Short mmCIF file of C-alpha atoms and ligand atoms in Angstrom, two decimals:
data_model
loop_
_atom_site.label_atom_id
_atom_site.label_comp_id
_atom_site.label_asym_id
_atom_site.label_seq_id
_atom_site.Cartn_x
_atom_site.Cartn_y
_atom_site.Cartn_z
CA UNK F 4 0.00 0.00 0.00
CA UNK F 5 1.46 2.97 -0.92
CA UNK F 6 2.26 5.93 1.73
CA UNK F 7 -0.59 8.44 2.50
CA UNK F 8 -0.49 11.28 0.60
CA UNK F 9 0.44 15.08 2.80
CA UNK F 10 1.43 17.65 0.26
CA UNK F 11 -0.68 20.38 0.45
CA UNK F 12 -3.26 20.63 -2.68
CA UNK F 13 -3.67 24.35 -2.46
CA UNK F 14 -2.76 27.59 -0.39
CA UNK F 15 -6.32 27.18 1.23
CA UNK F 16 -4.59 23.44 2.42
CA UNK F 17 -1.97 25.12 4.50
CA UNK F 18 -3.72 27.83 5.76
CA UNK F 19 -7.15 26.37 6.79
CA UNK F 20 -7.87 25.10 10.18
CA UNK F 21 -6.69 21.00 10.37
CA UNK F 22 -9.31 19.01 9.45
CA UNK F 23 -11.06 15.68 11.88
CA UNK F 24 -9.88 12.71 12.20
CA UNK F 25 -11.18 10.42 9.68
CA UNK F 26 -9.03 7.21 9.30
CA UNK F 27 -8.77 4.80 6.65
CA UNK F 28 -11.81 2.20 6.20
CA UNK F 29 -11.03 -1.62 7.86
CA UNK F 30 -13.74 -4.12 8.36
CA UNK F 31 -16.95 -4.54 7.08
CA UNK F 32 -20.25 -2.10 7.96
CA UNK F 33 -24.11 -1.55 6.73
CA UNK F 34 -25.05 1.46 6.54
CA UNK F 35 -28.62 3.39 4.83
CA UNK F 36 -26.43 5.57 2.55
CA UNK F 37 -22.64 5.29 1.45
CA UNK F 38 -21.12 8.40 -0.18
CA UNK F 39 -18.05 8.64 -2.62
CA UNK F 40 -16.11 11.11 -2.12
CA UNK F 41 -15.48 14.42 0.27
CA UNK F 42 -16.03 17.48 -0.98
CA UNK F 43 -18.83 19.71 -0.39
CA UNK F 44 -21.67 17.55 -2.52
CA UNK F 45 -20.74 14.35 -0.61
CA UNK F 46 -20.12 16.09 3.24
CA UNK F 47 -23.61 18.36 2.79
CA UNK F 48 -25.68 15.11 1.32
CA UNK F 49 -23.28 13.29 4.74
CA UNK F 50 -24.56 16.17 6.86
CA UNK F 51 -28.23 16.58 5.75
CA UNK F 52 -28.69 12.56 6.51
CA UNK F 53 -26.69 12.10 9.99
CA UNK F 54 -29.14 15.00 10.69
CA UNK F 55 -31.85 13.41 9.93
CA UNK F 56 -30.90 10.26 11.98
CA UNK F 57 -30.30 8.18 8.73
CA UNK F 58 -26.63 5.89 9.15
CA UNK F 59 -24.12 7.42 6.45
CA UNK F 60 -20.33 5.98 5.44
CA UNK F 61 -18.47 9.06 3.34
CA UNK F 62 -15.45 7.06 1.82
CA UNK F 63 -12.67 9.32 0.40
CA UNK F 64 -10.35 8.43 -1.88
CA UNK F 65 -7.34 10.78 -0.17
CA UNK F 66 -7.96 13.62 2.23
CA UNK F 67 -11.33 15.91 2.79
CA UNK F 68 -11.21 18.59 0.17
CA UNK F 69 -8.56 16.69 -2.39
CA UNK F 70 -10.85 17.45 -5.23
CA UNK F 71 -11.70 20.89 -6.50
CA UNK F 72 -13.48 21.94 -2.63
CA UNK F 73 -9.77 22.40 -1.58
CA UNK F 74 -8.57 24.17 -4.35
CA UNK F 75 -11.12 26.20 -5.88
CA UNK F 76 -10.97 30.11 -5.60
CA UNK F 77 -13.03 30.63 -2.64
CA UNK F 78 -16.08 32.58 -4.74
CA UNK F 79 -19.39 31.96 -3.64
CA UNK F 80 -21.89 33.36 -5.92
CA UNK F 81 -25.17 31.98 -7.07
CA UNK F 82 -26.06 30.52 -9.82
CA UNK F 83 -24.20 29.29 -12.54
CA UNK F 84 -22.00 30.56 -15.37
CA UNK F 85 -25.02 31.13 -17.75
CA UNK F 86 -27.41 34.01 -16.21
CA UNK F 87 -30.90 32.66 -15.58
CA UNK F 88 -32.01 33.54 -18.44
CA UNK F 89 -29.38 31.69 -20.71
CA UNK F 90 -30.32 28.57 -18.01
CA UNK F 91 -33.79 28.54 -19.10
CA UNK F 92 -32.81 29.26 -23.06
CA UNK F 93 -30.32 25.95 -22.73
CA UNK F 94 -33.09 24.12 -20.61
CA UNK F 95 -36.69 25.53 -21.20
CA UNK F 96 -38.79 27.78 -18.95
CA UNK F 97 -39.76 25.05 -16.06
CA UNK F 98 -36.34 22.84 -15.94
CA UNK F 99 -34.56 26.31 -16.09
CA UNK F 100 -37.03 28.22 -13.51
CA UNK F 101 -36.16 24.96 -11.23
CA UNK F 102 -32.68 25.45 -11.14
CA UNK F 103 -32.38 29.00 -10.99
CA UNK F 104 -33.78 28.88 -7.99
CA UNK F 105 -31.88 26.03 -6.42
CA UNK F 106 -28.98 27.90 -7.06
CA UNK F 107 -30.03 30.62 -6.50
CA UNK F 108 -30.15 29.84 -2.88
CA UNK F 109 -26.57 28.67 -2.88
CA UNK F 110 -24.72 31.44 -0.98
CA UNK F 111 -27.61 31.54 1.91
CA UNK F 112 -27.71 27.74 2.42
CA UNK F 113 -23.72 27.96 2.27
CA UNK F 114 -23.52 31.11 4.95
CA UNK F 115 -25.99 29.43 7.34
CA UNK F 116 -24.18 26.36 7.42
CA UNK F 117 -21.29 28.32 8.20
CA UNK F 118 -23.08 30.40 11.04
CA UNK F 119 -24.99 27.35 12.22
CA UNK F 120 -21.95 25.09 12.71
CA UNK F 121 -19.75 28.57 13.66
CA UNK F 122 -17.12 26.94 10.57
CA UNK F 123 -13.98 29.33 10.58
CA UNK F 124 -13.35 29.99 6.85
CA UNK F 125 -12.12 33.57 6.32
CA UNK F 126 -15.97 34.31 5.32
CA UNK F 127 -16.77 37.94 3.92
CA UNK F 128 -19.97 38.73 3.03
CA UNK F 129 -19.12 41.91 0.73
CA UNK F 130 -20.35 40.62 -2.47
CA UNK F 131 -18.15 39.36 -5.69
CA UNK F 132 -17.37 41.26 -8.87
CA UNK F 133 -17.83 40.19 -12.59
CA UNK F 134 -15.70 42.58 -14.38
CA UNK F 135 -16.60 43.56 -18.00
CA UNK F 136 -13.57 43.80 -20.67
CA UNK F 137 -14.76 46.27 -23.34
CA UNK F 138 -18.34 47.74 -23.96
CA UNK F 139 -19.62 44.78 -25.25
CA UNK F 140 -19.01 42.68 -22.04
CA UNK F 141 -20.59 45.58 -20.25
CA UNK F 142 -23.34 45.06 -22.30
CA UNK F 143 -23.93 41.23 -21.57
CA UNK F 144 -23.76 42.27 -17.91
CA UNK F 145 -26.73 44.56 -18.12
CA UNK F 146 -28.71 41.77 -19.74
CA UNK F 147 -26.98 39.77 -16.98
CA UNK F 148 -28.10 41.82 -13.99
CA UNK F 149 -31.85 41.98 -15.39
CA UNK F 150 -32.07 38.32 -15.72
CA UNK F 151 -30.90 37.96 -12.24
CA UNK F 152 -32.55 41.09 -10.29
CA UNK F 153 -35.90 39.99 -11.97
CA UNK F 154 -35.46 36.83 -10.55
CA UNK F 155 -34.73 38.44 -6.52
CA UNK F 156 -31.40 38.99 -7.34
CA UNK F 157 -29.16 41.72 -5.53
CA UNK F 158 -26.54 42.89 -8.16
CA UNK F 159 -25.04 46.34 -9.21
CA UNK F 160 -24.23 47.61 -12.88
CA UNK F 161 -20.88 49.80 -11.82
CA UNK F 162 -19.61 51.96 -14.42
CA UNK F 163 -15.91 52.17 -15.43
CA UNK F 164 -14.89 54.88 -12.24
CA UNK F 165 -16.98 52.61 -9.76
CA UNK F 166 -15.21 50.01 -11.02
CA UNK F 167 -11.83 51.48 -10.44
CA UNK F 168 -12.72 52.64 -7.35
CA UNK F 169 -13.86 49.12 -6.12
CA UNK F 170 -11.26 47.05 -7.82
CA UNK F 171 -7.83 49.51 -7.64
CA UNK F 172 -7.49 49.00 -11.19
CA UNK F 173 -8.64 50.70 -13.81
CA UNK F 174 -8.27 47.97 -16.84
CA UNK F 175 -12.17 47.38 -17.08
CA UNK F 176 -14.92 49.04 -18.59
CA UNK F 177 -17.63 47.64 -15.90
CA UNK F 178 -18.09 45.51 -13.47
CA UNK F 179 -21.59 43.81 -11.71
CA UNK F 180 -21.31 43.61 -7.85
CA UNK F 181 -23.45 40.77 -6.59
CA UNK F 182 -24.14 41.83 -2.83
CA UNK F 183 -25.59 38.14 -2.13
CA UNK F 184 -22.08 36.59 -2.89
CA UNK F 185 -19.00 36.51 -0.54
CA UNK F 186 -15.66 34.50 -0.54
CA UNK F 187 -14.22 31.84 1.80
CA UNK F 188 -11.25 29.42 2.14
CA UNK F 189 -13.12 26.36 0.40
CA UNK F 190 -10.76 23.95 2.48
CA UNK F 191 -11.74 25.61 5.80
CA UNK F 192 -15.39 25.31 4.91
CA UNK F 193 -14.90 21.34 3.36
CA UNK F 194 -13.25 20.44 6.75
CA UNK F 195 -15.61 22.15 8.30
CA UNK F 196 -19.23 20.50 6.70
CA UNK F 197 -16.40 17.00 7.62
CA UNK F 198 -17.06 17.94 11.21
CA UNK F 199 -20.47 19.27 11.43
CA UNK F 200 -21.01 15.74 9.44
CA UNK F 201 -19.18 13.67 11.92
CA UNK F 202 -20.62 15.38 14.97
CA UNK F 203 -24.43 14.62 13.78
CA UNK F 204 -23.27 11.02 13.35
CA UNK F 205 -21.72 10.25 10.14
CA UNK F 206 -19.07 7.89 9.63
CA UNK F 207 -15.73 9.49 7.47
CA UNK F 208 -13.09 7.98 6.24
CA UNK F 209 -10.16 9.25 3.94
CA UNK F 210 -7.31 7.40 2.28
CA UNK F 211 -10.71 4.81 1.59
CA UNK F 212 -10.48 4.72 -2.35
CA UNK F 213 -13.65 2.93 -3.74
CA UNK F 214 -12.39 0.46 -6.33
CA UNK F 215 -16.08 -1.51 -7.05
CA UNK F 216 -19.85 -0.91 -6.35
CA UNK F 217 -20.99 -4.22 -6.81
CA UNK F 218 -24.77 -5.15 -6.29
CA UNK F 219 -26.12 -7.60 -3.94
CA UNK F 220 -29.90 -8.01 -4.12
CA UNK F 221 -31.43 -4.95 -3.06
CA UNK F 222 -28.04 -3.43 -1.69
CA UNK F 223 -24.77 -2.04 -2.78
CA UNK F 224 -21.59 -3.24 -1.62
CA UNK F 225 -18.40 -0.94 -2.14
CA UNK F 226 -15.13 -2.12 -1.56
CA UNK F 227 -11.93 -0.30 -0.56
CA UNK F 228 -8.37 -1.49 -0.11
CA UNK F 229 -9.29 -2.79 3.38
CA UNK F 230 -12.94 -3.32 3.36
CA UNK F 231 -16.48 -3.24 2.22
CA UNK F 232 -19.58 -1.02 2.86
CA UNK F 233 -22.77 -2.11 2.14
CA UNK F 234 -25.49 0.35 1.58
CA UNK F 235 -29.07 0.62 0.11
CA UNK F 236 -28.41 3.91 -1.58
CA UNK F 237 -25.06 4.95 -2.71
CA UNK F 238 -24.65 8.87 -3.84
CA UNK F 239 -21.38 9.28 -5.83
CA UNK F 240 -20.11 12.85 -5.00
CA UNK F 241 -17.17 13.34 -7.16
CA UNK F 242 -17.38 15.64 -10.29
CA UNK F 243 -14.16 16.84 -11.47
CA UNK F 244 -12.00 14.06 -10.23
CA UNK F 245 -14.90 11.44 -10.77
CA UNK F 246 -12.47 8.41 -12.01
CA UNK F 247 -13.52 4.75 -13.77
CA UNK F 248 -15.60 3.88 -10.64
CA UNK F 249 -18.90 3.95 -12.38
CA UNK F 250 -18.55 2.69 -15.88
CA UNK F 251 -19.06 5.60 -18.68
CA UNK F 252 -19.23 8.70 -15.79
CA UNK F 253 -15.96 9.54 -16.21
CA UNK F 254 -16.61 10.23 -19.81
CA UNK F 255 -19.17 12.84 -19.63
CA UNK F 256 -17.20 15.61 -17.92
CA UNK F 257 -14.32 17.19 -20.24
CA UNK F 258 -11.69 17.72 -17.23
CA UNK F 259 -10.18 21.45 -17.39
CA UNK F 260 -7.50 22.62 -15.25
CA UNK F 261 -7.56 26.32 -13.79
CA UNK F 262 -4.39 27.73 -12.11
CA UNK F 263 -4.05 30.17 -8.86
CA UNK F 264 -0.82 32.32 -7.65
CA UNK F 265 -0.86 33.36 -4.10
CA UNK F 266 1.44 36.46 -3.67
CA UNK F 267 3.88 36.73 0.13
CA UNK F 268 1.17 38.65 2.72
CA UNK F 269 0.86 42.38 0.98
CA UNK F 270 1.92 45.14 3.24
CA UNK F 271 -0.86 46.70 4.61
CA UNK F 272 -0.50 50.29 2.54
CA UNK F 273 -0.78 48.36 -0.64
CA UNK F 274 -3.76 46.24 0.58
CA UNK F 275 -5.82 49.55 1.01
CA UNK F 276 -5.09 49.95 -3.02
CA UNK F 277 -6.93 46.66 -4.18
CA UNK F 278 -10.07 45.39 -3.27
CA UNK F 279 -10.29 47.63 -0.56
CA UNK F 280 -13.70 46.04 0.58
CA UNK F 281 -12.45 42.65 -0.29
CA UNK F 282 -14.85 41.64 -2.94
CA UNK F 283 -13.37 38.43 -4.95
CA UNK F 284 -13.32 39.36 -8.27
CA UNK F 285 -13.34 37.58 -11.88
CA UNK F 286 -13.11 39.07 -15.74
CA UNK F 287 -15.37 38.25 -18.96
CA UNK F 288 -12.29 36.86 -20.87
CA UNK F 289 -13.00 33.60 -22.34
CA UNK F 290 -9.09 32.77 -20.70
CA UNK F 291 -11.19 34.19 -17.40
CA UNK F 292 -8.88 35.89 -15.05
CA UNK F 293 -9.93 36.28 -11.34
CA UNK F 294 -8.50 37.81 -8.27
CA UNK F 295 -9.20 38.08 -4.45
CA UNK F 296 -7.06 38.24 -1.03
CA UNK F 297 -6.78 35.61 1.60
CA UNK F 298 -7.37 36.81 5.24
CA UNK F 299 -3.56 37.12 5.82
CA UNK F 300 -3.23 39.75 2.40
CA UNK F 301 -2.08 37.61 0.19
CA UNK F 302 -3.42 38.54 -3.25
CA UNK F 303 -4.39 35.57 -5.51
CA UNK F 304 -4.42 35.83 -8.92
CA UNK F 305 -6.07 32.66 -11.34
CA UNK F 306 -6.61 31.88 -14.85
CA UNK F 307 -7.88 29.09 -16.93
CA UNK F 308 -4.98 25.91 -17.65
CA UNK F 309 -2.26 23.84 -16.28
CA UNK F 310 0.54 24.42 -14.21
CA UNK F 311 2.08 20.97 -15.11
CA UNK F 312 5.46 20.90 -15.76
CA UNK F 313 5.42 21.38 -19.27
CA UNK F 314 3.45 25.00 -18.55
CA UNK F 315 4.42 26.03 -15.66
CA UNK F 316 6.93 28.68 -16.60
CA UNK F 317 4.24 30.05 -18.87
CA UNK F 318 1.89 30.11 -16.67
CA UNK F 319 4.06 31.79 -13.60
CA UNK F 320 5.32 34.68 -16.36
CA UNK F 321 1.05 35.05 -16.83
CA UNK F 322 0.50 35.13 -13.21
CA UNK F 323 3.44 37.96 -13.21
CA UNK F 324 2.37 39.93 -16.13
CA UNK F 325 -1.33 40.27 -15.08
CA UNK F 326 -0.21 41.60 -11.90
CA UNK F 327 2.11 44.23 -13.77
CA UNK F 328 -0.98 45.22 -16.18
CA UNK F 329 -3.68 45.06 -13.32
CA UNK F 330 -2.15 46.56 -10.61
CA UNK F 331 1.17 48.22 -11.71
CA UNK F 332 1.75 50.10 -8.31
CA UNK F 333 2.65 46.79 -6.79
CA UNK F 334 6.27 46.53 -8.72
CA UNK F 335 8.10 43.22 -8.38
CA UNK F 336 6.01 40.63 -5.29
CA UNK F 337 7.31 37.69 -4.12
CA UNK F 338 5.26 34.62 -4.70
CA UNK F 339 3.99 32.46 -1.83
CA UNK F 340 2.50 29.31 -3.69
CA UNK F 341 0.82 28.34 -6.70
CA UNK F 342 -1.82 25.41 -7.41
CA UNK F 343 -4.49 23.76 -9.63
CA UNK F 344 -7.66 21.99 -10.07
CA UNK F 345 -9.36 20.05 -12.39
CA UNK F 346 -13.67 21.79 -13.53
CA UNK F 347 -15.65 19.34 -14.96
CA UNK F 348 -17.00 20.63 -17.67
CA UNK F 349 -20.28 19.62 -19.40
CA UNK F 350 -20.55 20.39 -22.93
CA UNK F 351 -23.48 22.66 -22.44
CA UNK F 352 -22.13 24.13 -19.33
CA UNK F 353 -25.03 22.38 -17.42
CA UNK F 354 -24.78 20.02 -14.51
CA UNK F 355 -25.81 16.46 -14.68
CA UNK F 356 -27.94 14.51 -12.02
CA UNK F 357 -28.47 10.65 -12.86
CA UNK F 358 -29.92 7.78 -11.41
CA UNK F 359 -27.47 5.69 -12.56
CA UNK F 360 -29.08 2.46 -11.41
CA UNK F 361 -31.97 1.91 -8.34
CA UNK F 362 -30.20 3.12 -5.37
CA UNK F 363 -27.15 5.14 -7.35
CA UNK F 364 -27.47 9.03 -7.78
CA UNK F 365 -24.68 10.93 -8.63
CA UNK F 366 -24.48 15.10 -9.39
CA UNK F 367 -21.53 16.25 -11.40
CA UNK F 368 -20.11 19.02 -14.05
CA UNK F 369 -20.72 21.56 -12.01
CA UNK F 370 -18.50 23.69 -14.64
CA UNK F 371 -16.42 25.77 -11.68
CA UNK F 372 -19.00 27.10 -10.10
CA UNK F 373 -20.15 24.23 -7.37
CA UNK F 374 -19.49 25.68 -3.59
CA UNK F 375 -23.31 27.05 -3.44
CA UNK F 376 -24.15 24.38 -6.31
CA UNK F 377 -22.76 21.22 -4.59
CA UNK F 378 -23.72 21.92 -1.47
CA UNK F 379 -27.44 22.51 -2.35
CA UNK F 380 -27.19 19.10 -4.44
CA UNK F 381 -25.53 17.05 -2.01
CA UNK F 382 -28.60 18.53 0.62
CA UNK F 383 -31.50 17.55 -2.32
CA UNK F 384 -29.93 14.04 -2.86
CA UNK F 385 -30.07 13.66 1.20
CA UNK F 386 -33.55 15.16 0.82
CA UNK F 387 -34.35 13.24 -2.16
CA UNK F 388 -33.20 9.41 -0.57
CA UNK F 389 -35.04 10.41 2.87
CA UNK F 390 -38.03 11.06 0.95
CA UNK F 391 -38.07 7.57 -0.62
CA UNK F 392 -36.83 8.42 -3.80
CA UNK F 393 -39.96 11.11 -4.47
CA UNK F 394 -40.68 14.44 -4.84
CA UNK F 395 -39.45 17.30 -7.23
CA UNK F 396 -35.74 16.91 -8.04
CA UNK F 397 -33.79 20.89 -9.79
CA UNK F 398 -31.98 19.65 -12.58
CA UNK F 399 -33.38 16.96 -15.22
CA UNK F 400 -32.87 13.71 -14.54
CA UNK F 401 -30.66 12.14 -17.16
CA UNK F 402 -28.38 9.00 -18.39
CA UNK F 403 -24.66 9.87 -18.76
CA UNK F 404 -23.67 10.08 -22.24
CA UNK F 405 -20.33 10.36 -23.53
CA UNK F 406 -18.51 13.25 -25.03
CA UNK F 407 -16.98 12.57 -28.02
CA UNK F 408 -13.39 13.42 -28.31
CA UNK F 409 -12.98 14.29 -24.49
CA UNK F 410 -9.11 14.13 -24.21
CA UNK F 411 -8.75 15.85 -27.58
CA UNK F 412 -10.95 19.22 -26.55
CA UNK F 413 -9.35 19.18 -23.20
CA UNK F 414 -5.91 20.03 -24.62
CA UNK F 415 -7.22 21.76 -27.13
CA UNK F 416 -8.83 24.31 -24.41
CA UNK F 417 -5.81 24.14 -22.61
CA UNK F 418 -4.03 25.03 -25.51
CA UNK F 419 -6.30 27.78 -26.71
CA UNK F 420 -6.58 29.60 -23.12
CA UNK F 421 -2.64 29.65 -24.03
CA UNK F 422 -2.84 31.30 -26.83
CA UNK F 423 -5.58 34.06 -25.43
CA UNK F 424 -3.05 34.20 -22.55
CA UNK F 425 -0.10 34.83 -24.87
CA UNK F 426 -2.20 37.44 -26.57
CA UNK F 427 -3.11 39.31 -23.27
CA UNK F 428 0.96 38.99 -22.09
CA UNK F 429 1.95 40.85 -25.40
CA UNK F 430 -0.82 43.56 -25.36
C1 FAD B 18 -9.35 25.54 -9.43
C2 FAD B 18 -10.83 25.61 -9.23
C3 FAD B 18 -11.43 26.83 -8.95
C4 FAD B 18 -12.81 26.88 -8.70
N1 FAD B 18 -13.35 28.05 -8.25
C5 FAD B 18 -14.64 28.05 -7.83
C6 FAD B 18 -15.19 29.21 -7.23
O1 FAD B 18 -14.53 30.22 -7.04
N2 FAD B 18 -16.51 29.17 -6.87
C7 FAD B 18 -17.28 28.04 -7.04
O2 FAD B 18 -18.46 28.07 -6.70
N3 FAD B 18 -16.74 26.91 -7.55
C8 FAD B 18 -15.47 26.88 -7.94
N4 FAD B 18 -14.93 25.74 -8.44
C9 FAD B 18 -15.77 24.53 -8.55
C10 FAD B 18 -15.92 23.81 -7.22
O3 FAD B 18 -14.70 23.76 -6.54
C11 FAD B 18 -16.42 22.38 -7.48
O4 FAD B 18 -17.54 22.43 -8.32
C12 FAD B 18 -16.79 21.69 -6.19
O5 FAD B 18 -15.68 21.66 -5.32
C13 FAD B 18 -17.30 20.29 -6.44
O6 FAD B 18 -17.47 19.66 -5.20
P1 FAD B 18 -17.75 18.13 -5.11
O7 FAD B 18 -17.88 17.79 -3.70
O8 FAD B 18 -18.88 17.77 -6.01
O9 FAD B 18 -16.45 17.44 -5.76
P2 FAD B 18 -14.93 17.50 -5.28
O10 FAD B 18 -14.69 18.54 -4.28
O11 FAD B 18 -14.09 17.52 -6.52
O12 FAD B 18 -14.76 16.12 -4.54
C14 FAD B 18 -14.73 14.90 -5.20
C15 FAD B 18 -14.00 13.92 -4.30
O13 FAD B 18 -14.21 12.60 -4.75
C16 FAD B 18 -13.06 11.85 -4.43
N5 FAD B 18 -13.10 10.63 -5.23
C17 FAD B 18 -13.07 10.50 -6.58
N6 FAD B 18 -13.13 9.18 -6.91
C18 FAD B 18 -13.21 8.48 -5.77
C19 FAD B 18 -13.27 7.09 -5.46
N7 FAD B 18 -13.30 6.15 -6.42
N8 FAD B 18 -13.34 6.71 -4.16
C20 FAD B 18 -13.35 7.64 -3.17
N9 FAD B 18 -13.26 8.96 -3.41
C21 FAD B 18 -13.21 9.38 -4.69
C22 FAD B 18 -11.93 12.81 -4.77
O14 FAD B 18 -10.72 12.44 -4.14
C23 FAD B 18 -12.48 14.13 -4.28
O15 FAD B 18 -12.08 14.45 -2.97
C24 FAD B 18 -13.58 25.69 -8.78
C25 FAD B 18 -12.97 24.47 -9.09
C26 FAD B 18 -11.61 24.41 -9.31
C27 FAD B 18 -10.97 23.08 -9.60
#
């Protein structure tokens, strides 16, 4: 057996509080529900049933928060990457209608859960900003902030000087500040939902890899390295890093990396110049660019690709460059760490929720946007399994089906954010 893995999978992994103690799986155990994987879908669906009294197993294949929970950019917003209104054109008035609202509610269900279970996570509740390019992306977030503000929304159309004035920089032409958003250190909040789940009475267990779901009559049995869980209802909770598990899954989601630079603490003068209400922030770039601070001042910047070997150099003279365009008072910074994570990415930028066989449900492709989005899904799947399988479920229930060409359109997205990225550099 090879030696448990401890390097840290993001900034947010050194920084955030240590997370429970959740040993490897031995033995044998029934349980109601088992649950792959422990992010924020699989802990929330974990909390929601403990909760409700119902006997849970969360097996994970490393640590709580290895997939994109613990390395995501900390952005709660609500919603999804389409505005409503694209939602409903992709999926039709009622489908659309259902999960607007769903996700809609994403930052509220994820700030009570933080109040309710007091989760330390570097919370602010000053809003995020989408930041508009040129005219025309100003444009799209009019249409943007109707679609949402119709629908209860609470976001701002700032011109170019509010825009400066919120952001420290004056490269954009708009921005739209959604009030309802705020930011967080994902890890802080994964470990936390691990606790809050394990204090209600679920069973966790990392370094628990699920190599078979196998069924026996009516039940389920998974089996790790060093035992086997056998459940009634299984919930597989693991999007972007969703492997061969579950034959054909794997082949839906078109894995995308996106990269984040964490700069050394900022003095506090040069804080005051950025962000100074410490919205996280993220452009209309097809190569999207985003940055935020951590609680300690370090600025993060983040773009779309790979820091693999092969592009790392790139990718750290991007991360230097946009920092020299964005905010040129800064002069040279020192770097503090750097990271990815895979998205999964649908091909219509919608997530998927399948009954993959009676008993198996599984929510994925939550296209980068899944810290409100996965934890309302992982609460509805509880909701939906406690309810007998009934009731109303926010996205369309569908059978996976396979993109064609996955592995080809993944480098070829990493290779064209490179080229948009080369083009921004050289502007
Ligand atoms: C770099 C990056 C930036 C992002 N930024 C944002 C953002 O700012 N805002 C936002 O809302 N969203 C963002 N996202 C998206 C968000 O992080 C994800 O949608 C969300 O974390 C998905 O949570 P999850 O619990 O469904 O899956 P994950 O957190 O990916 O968890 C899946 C887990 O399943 C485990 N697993 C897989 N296979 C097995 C197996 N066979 N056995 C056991 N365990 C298994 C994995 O180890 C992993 O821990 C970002 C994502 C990335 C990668």
């Amino acid at each position: 057996m090879s030696a448990p893995e401890t390097r840290p999978v993001s900034l947010w992994d050194k920084t955030a509080p240590p997370p429970p103690d959740t040993p490897a799986f031995e033995g044998e155990r029934e349980c109601d529900v088992a649950i792959v994987g422990a992010g924020f879908t699989g802990l929330s669906a974990a909390l929601t049933l403990a909760e409700s009294g119902t006997s849970v197993t969360v097996l994970e294949a490393v640590r709580i928060g290895q997939g994109g929970s613990g390395r995501n950019a900390g952005l709660v917003n609500p919603g999804m990457w389409y505005h409503p209104g694209e939602v409903v054109d992709v999926l039709g008035e009622e489908a659309g209608e259902a999960l607007n609202k769903a996700f809609g509610s994403g930052p509220g269900v994820v700030f009570e859960l933080i109040e309710r279970h007091g989760i330390e996570c570097e919370l602010t509740r000053s809003g995020t900003i989408y930041l508009g390019i040129n005219d025309k992306a100003v444009a799209h977030l009019a249409e943007r902030a109707e679609a949402m503000n119709s629908r209860g929304g609470n976001v701002e159309l700032l011109d170019r000087t509010a825009t400066a004035a919120k952001t420290g920089t004056e490269h954009y032409a708009g921005g739209l500040l959604d009030r309802d958003a705020g930011t967080i250190n994902p890890m802080a909040y994964v470990r936390g939902l691990a606790t809050a789940a394990l204090k209600a009475g679920a069973n966790v267990h990392s370094g628990s890899p699920v190599t078979a779901i196998e069924q026996d009559g009516a039940s389920w049995v998974l089996t790790t390295p060093r035992g086997k869980v056998t459940a009634a209802q299984v919930i597989l909770a693991t999007n972007g890093y969703t492997d061969a598990l579950w034959p054909g899954l794997q082949q839906e989601i078109i894995p995308f990396y996106f990269c984040q630079f964490a700069t050394k603490p900022l003095s506090e003068n040069v804080r005051q110049t950025i962000l100074p209400e410490r919205q996280g922030a993220w452009d209309s770039r097809t190569a999207m660019n985003m940055f935020r601070f951590d609680a300690a001042g370090r600025l993060i910047v983040g773009t779309v690709g790979s820091i693999a070997e092969d592009r790392r150099s790139f990718r750290n003279r991007w991360a230097e460059r946009t920092l020299e365009k964005l905010f040129p008072h800064l002069g040279e910074v020192e770097w503090d760490y750097q990271w990815m994570g895979q998205i999964a990415f649908t091909r219509d930028h919608m997530p998927r929720l399948h009954k993959l066989a009676p008993g198996v449900m599984t929510c994925i492709g939550y296209n980068g946007r899944g810290i409100g989005p996965g934890t309302v899904m992982g609460r509805t799947m509880a909701e939906h399994i406690l309810a007998g399988g009934k009731g109303e479920l926010p996205i369309p229930v569908t059978q996976p089906q396979t993109v064609p060409f996955r592995a080809v359109r993944a480098s070829y997205y990493d290779i064209g954010a490179g080229v948009l990225q080369l083009g921004q550099m050289l502007r």
